XYZ file of C-alpha atoms in Angstrom:
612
model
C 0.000 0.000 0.000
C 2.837 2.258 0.631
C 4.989 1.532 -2.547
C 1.362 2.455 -4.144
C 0.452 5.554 -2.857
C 4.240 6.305 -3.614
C 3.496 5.390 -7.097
C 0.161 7.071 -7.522
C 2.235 10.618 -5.467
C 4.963 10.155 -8.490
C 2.255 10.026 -11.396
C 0.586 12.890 -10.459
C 3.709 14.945 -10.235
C 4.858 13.543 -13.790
C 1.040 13.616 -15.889
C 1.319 11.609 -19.135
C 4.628 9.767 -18.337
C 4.374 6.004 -18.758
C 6.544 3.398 -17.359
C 6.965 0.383 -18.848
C 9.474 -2.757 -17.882
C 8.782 -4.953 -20.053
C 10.697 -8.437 -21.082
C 10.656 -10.997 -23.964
C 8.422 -14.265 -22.642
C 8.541 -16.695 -25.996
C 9.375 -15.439 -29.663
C 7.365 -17.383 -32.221
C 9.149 -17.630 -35.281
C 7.154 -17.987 -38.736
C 7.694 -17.226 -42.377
C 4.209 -16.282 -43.831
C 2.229 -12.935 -43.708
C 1.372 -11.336 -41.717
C 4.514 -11.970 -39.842
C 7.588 -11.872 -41.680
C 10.304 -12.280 -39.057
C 7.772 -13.999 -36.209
C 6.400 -12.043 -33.012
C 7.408 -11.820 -29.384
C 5.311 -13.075 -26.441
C 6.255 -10.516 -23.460
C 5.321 -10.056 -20.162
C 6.208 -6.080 -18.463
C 5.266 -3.776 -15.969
C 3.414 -0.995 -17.044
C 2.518 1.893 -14.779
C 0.523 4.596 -16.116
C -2.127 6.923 -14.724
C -4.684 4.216 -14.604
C -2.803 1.567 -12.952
C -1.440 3.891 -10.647
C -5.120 5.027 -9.469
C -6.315 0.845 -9.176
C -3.251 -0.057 -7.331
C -4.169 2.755 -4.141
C -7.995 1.187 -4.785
C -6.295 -2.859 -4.888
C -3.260 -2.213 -1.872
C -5.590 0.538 0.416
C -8.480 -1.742 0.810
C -6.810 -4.801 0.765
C -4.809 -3.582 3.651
C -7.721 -2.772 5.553
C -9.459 -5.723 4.937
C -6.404 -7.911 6.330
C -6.092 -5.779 9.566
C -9.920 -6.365 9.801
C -9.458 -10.133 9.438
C -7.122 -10.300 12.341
C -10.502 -9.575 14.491
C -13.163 -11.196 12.267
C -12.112 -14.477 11.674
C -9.975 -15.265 14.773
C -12.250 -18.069 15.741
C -12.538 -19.461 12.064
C -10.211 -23.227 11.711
C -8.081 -23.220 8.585
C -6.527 -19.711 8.908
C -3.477 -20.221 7.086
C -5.244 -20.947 4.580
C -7.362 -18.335 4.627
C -4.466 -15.655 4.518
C -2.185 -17.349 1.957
C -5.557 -17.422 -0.394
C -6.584 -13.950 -0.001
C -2.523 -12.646 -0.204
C -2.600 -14.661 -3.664
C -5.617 -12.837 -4.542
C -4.246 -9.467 -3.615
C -1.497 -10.547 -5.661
C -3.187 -11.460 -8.666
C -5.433 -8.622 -8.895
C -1.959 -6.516 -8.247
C -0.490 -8.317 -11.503
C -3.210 -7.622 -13.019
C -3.378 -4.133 -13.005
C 0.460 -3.586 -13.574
C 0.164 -5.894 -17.192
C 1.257 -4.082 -19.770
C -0.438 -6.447 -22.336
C -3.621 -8.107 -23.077
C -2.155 -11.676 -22.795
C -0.561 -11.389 -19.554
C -3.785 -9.265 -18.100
C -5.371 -12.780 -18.798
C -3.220 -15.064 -16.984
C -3.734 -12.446 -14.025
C -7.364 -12.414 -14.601
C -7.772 -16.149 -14.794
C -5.412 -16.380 -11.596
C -8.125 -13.996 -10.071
C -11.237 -16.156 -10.670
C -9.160 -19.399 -9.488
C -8.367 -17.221 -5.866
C -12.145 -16.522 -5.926
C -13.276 -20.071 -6.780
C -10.870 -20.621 -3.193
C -11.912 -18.182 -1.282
C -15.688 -18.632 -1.774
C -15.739 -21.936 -0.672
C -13.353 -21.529 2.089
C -16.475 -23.312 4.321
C -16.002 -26.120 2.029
C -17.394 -28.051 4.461
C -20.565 -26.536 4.018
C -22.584 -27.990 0.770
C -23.742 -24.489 -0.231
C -20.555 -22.799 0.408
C -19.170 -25.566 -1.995
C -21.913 -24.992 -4.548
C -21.692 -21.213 -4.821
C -17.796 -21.521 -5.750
C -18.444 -24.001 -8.660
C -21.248 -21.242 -9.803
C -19.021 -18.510 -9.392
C -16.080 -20.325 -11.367
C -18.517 -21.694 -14.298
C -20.188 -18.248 -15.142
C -17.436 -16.280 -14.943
C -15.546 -18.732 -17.699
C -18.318 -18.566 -20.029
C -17.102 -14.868 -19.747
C -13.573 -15.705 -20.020
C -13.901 -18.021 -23.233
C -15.463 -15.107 -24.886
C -12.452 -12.772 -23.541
C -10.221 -15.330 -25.278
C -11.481 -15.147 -28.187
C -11.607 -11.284 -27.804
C -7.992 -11.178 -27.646
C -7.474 -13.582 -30.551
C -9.564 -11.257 -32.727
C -7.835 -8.107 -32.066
C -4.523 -10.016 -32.416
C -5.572 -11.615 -35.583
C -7.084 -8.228 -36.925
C -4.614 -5.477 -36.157
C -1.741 -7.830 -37.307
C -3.418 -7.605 -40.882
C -4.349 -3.861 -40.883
C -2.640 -0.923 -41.516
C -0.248 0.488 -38.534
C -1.338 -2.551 -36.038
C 0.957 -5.070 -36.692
C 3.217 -3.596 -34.633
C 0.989 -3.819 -32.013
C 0.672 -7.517 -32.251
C 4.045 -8.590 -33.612
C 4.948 -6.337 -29.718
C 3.225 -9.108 -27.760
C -0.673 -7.438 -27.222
C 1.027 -4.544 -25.262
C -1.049 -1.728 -24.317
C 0.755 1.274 -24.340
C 4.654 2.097 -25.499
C 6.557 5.279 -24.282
C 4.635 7.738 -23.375
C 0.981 6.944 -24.739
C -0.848 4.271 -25.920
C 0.445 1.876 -28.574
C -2.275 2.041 -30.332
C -4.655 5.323 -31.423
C -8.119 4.702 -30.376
C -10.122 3.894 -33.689
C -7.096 2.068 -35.359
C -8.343 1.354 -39.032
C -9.614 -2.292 -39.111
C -13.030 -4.067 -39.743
C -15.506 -2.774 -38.407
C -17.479 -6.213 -37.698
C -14.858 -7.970 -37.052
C -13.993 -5.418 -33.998
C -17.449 -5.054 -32.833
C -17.477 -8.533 -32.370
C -14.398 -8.669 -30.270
C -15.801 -6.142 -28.347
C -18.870 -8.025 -27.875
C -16.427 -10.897 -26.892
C -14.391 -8.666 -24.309
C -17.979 -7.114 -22.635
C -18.596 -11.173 -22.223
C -15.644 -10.983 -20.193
C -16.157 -8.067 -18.447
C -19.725 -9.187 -17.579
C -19.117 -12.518 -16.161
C -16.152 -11.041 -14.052
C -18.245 -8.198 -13.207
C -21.494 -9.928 -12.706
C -23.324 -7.703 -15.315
C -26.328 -9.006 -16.877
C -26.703 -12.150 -17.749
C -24.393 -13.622 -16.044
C -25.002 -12.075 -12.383
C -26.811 -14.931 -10.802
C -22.755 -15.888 -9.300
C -22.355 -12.932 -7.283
C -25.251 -12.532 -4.548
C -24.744 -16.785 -3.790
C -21.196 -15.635 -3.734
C -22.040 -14.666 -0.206
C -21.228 -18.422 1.213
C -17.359 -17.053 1.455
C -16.466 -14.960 4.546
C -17.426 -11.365 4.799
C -13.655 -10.227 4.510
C -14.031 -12.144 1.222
C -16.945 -9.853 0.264
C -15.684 -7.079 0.561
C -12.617 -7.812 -1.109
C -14.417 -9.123 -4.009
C -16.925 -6.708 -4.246
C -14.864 -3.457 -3.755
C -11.057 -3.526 -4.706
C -10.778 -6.995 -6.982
C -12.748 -9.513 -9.005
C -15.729 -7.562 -9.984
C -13.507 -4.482 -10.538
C -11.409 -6.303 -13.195
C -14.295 -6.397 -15.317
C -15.251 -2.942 -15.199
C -10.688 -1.854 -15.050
C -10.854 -4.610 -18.699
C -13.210 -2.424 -20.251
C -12.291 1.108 -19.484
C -8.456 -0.151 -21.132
C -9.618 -1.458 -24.060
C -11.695 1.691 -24.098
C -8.847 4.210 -23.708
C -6.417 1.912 -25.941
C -8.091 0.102 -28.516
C -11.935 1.672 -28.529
C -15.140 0.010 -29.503
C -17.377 0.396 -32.021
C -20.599 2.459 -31.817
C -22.669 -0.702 -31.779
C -19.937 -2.097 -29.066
C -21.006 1.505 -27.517
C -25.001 0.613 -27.100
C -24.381 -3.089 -26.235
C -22.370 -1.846 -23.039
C -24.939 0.747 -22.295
C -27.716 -1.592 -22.418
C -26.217 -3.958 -19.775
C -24.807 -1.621 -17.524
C -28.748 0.382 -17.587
C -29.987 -3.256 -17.488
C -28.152 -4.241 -14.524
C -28.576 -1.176 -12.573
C -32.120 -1.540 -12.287
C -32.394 -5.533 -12.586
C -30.129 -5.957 -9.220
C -31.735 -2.712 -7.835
C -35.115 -4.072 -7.499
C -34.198 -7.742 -6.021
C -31.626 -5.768 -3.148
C -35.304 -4.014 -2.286
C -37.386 -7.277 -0.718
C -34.112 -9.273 0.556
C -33.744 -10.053 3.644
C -29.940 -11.112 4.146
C -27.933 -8.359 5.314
C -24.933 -9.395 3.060
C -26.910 -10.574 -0.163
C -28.578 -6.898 0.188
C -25.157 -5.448 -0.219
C -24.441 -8.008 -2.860
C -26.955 -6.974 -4.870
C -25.738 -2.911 -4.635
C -22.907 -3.878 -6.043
C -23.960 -5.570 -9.369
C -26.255 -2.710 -9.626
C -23.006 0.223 -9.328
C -21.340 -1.860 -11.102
C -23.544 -1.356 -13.954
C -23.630 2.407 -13.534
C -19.893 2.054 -14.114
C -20.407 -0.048 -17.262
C -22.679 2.353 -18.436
C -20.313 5.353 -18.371
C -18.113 3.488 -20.226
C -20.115 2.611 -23.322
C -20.871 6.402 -23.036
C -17.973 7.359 -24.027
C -16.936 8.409 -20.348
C -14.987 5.508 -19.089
C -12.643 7.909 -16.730
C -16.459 8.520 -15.030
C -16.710 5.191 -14.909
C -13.128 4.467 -13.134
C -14.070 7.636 -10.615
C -16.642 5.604 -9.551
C -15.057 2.881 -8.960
C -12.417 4.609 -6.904
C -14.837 5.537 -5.137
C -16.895 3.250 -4.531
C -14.560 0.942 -3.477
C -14.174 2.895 -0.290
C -17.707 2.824 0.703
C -18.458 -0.821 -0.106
C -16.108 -2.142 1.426
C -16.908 0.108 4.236
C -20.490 -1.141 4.460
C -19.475 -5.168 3.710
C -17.022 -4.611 6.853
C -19.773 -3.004 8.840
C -22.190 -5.694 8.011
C -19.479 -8.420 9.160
C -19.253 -6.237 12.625
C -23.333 -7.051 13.009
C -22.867 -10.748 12.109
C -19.721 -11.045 14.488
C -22.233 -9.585 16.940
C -25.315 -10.689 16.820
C -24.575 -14.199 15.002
C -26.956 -13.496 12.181
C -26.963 -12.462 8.485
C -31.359 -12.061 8.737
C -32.316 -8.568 8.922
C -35.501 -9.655 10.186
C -34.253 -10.841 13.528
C -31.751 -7.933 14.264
C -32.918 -4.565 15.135
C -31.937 -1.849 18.542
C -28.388 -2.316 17.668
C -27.437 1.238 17.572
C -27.436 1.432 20.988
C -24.648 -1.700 21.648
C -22.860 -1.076 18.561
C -22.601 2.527 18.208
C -19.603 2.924 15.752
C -20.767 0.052 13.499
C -24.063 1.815 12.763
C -22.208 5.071 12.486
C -19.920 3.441 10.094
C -23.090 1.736 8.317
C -25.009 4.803 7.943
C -21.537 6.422 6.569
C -22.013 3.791 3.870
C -25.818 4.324 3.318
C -24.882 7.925 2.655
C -22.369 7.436 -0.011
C -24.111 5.118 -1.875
C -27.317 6.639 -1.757
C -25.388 9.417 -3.552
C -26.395 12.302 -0.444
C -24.058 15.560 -1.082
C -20.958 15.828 0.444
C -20.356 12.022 0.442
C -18.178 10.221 -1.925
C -21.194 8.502 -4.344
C -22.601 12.173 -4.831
C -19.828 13.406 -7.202
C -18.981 10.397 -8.726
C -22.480 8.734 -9.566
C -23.910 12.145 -10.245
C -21.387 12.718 -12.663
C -22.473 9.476 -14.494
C -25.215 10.671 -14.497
C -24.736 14.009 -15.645
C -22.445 12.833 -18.509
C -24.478 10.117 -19.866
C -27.231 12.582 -20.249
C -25.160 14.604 -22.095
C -25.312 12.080 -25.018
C -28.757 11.052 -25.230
C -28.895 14.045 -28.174
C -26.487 12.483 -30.242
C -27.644 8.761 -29.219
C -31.482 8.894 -28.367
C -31.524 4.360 -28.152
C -29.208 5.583 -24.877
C -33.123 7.154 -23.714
C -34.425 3.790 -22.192
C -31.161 3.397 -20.038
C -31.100 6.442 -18.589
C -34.079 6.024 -17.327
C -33.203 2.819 -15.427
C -29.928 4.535 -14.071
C -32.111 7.364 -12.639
C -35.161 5.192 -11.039
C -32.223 3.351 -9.572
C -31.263 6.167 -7.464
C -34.663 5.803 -5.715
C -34.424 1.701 -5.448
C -30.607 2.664 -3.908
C -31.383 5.040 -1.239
C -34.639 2.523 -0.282
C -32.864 -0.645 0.087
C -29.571 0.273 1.915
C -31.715 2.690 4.212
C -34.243 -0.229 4.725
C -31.341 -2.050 5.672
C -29.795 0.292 8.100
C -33.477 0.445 9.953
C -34.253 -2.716 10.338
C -30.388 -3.777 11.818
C -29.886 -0.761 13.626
C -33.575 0.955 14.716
C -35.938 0.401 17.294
C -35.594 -0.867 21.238
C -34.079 -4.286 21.331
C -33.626 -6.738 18.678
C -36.426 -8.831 17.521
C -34.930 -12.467 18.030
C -34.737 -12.594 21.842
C -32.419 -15.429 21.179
C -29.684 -13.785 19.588
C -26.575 -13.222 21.157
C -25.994 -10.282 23.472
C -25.075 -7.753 20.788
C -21.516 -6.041 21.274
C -19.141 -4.116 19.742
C -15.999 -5.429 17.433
C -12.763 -5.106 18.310
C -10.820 -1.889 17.754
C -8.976 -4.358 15.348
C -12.305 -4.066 13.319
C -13.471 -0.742 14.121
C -10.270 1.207 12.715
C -10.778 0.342 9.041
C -14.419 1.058 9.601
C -13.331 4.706 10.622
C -10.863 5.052 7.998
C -13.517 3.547 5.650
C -15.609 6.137 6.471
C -13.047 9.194 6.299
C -12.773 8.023 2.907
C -15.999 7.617 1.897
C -16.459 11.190 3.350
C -13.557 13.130 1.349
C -12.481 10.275 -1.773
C -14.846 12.395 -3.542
C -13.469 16.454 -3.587
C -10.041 14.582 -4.895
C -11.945 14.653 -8.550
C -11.322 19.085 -8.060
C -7.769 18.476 -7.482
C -5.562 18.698 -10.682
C -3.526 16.423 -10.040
C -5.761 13.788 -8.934
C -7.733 14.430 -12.315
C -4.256 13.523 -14.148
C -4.536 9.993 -12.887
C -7.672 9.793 -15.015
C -5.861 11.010 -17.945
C -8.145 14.379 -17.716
C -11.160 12.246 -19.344
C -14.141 13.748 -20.949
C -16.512 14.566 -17.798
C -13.339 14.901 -15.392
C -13.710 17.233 -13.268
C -17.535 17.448 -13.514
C -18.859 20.773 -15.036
C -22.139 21.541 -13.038
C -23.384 23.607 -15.884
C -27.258 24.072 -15.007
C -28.529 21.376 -16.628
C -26.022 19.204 -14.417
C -27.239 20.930 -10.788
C -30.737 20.252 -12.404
C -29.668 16.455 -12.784
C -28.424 16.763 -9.209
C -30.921 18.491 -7.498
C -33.651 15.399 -9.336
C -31.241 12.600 -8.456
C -30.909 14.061 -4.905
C -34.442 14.153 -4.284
C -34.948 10.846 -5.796
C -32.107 9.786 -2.945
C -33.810 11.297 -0.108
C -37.018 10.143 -1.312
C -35.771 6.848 -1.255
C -34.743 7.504 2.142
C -37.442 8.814 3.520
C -39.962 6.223 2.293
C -37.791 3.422 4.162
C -38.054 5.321 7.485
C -41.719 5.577 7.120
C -42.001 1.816 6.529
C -39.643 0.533 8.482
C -38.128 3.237 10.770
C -38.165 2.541 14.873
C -38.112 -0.637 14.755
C -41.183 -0.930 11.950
C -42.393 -3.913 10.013
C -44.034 -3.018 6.758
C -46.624 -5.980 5.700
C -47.968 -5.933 2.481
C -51.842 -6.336 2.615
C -53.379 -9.804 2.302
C -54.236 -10.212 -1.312
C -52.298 -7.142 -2.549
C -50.723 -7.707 -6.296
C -47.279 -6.672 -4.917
C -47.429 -9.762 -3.263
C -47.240 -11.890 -6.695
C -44.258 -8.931 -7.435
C -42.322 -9.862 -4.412
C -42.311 -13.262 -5.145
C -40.782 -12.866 -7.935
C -38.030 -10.413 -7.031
C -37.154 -12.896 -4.205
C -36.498 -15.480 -6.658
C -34.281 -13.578 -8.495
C -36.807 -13.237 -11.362
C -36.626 -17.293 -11.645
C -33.268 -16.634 -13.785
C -31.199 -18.612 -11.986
C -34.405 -21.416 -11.898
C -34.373 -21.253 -15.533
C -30.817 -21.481 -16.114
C -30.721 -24.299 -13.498
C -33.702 -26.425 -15.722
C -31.823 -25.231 -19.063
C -28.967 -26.583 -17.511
C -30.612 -30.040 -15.951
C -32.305 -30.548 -19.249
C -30.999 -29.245 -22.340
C -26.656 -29.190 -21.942
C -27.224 -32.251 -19.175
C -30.303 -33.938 -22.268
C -27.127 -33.046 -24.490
C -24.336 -34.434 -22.770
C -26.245 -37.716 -22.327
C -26.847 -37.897 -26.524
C -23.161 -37.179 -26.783
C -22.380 -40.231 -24.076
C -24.639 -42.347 -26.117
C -23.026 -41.770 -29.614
C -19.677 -42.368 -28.207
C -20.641 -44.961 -25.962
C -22.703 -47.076 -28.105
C -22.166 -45.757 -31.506
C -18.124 -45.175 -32.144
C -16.945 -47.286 -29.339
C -19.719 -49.912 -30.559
C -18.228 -49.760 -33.721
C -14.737 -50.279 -32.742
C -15.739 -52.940 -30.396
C -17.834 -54.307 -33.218
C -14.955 -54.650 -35.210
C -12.829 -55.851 -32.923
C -15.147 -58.627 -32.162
C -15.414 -59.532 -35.263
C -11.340 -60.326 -36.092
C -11.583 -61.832 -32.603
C -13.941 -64.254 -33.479
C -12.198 -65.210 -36.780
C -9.022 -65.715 -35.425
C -10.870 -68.265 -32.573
C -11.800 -70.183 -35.510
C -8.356 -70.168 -36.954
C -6.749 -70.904 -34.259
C -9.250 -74.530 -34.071
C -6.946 -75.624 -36.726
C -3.946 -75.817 -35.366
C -4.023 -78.612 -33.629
C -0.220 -79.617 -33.167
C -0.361 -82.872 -34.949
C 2.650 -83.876 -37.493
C 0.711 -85.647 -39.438
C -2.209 -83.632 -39.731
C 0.319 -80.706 -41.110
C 1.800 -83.126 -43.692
C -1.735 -84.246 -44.627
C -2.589 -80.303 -45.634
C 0.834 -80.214 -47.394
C 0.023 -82.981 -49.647
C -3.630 -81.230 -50.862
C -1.864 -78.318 -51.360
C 0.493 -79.557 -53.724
C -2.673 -81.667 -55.594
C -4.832 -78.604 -55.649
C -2.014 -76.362 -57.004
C -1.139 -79.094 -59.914
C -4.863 -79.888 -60.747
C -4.899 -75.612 -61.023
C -2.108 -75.734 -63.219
C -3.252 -78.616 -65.365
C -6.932 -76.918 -66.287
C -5.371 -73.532 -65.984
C -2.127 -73.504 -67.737
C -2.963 -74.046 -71.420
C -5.385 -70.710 -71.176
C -2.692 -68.941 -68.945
C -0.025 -69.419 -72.152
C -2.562 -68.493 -74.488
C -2.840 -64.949 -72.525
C 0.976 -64.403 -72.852
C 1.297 -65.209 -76.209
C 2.938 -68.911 -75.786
């Protein structure tokens, strides 16, 4: 964390200054075009503006969250492991943001989902703990295959266009002296690269947890709450969102790359938004709030605004984490993740709610706190492009009812853990306060998600994201308008939770009421995951089973077929050879009759043919 901040102090004093270590891995050598002398594999350092900014996000709150641990998880068996998984994450994701090509920003990111696949099942022992890493480690690599084959298609392409061969013959690197390698917009085909950037949004949604391929991330809840946080504010789920802001600033996507990443990041917004509003697990609640910012992140990106999009996630970082580590502090309390049984715990845990409410505030977006600037100024600059790009209409629209859904949920949340007299499970431990262990990275969690947002007015803060279009925000009148209606929407939000479930409330929906039927639904995640459970049961298991079947019974049979067959003759053969002498001689002898009756009928016609 130190040699970051270092780094990050050193990049703002030198804007636009890339540094870039970079080494030979494997040369390929070939003799055909496109390559005339081969191409080099490498593997570098590359520190620029934007990996300087995601290493204080990676090293600040993964130091936190491993001072936290120390208190958390003191009573939890299996600690080494524990630590020496989540300090190979931390050094993955670290690896990860310090590539200085597309190849080795893989092997990082696949190193990444393999720490996560770990560290979600850590309670291995329990069966869904166990299930919820295998779901988390299939979706994301349907997201990586299609990141794969991303790569392979801008490798393939710029290699064969005009001024990019350089770029792959140089090993996939992303940048070279002081600027990217390549110029955004590079001349190639156009279908060819919106498909690759179809391909790398696949990634970046399965890593992410961007729609479709979300239903990983609220089961992903089985790991331990350090895990959470981890994964939900400074690592996994920011690669996604880091993979497409690069290939954004260095490569660029095509306008109908553009809309695809708008639609899923509006999508997603709003799709996680309204399940995070009925839950009732303190954690999955959370969960759920980040898939949703995650997609307001995605959707500044597609916007054109991807430096929006990484100011967000700077900042949002601090407060997630902040409110996953408060959450932990209730469950180390009070023994429970059910919202429905806590309640009164301000009193006994004063800091914690404090810290909580911090949290709340941020995300909600509430002026001064760190969300405001940062998810206002999504907002704000996506609006500025529905002129030019009126499909955008739809998901601005979902970004803005979100703020509502945002302020509701989290403030719901805070209410029913920390309102009212006395919790409402009698049984529950006697609530009590963490450790200072665990209460001094929820203070400096919520210092930061108090100030991490002015640092967008400071100069050179703004040259760590490489003075991108919507950096520092404007606030022309249109954008205070924008504020002042996403405000209200927050305290709205807000204020409708206290009157439904402030003091210790429980709203009820009335017997009979269609919201009911609505509720349902939302608690069942929309019967997604259902469906993709039955697709998965009956068509690719209904699949598999044909496939076992062909090459069970039909090529094996075949072979074995075959093979039974020759088997068979040679039984019958071998009948005949009997070992007796005489028996031998006795073939001999027809033999030689058979061969000189042959030659008598045979041989007059036989010199006939030959011409005597």
């Amino acid at each position: 964390m130190v040699l970051a901040l270092l780094i990050a102090v050193g990049t703002m004093q030198s804007p636009g200054v890339y540094t870039d270590r970079s080494y030979t891995w494997l040369t390929v050598a070939t003799h055909g075009a496109p390559f005339t002398e081969g191409f080099s594999l490498a593997m570098g350092t590359l520190v620029d503006p934007l990996s300087a900014l995601m290493l204080v996000v990676v090293t600040v709150v993964g130091f936190l969250v491993l001072l936290y641990s120390i208190g958390y998880m003191h009573r939890d068996h299996g600690l080494p492991r524990y630590y020496a998984e989540l300090s190979l994450f931390l050094t993955a994701m670290t690896g990860l943001v310090l590539s200085d090509n597309l190849l080795e920003f893989f092997l990082f990111w696949e190193l990444v989902g393999v720490c996560s696949y770990f560290l979600i099942g850590f309670y291995y022992e329990k069966p869904s703990a166990a299930s919820a890493a295998k779901e988390a480690f299939l979706v994301t690599r349907v997201g990586d295959v299609l990141f794969l084959l991303g790569i392979f298609l801008y490798f393939a392409t710029f290699a064969t266009s005009g001024g990019g061969a350089g770029w792959a013959a140089s090993g996939f690197k992303f940048a070279s002296g002081n600027g990217p390698f390549l110029p955004v917009g590079t001349a190639a085909p156009s279908a060819t690269l919106t498909i690759a950037g179809l391909c790398i949004l696949g990634g970046a949604a399965g890593k992410s947890a961007q729609f479709p391929l979300d239903v990983w991330l609220p089961d992903a809840m089985e790991g331990p709450t350090t895990v959470s946080a981890l994964i939900h504010a400074a690592t996994m789920v920011a690669a996604g969102v880091y993979l497409l802001a690069m290939t954004s600033v260095f490569i660029g996507f095509t306008p109908a790359d553009d809309l695809a990443i708008v639609a899923v990041g509006g999508i997603t917004t709003l799709w996680a938004a309204s399940m995070a509003v009925v839950n009732t697990d303190i954690k999955r609640v959370i969960a759920y709030s980040t898939v949703s910012q995650l997609g307001y992140m995605v959707l500044a990106v597609g916007a054109g605004f991807a430096m929006v999009g990484l100011f967000h996630l700077f900042t949002h970082a601090f407060f997630k984490a902040l409110l996953f580590l408060s959450a932990g502090a209730v469950i180390h309390a009070v023994g429970t993740q059910d919202l429905f049984k806590m309640g009164g715990l301000k009193k006994s845990l004063p800091v914690t709610a404090f810290a909580f409410a911090v949290g709340a505030l941020s995300l909600s977006g509430i002026p001064p706190f760190a969300g405001f600037w940062s998810k206002d100024d999504i907002l704000a600059s996506v609006y500025s492009t529905l002129g030019a790009h009126p499909l955008y209409w739809p998901f601005f629209l979902c970004a803005l009812v979100t703020v509502f859904l945002t302020a509701y949920y989290i403030f719901r949340a805070w209410f029913l853990a920390f309102s009212g007299e006395h919790p409402r499970d009698p049984t529950l431990e006697h609530p009590h306060e963490a450790p200072w262990v665990m209460r001094i990275p929820l203070l400096v969690l919520s210092a930061l998600a108090m100030v991490a947002g002015f640092l967008v007015f400071l100069p050179s803060f703004q040259s760590l994201l490489l003075h991108g279009p919507g950096i520092p925000p404007t606030y022309t009148t249109t954008d205070l308008t924008l504020s002042a209606i996403s405000v209200s929407l927050a305290a709205l939000g807000a204020l409708t939770a206290w009157a439904l479930w402030g003091n210790g409330r429980i709203f009820e929906l009335p017997a009979g009421s269609p919201l009911r039927s609505v509720r349902t639904v939302l608690l069942n995640r929309y019967y997604v995951k259902d469906a993709a459970d039955a697709f998965g049961l009956r068509v690719v298991y209904g699949i598999s089973r044909a496939a076992d079947f062909v090459d069970s019974y039909v090529i094996d049979g075949t072979i074995r077929g075959i093979e039974r067959i020759f088997g068979d003759l040679s039984q019958r053969l071998r009948r005949a050879q009997i070992g007796v002498v005489s028996d031998y001689a006795s073939y001999v002898a027809l033999g030689l009759v058979g061969l000189f009756l042959l030659l008598v009928f045979l041989g007059p016609w036989v010199a006939g043919a030959w011409g005597g």
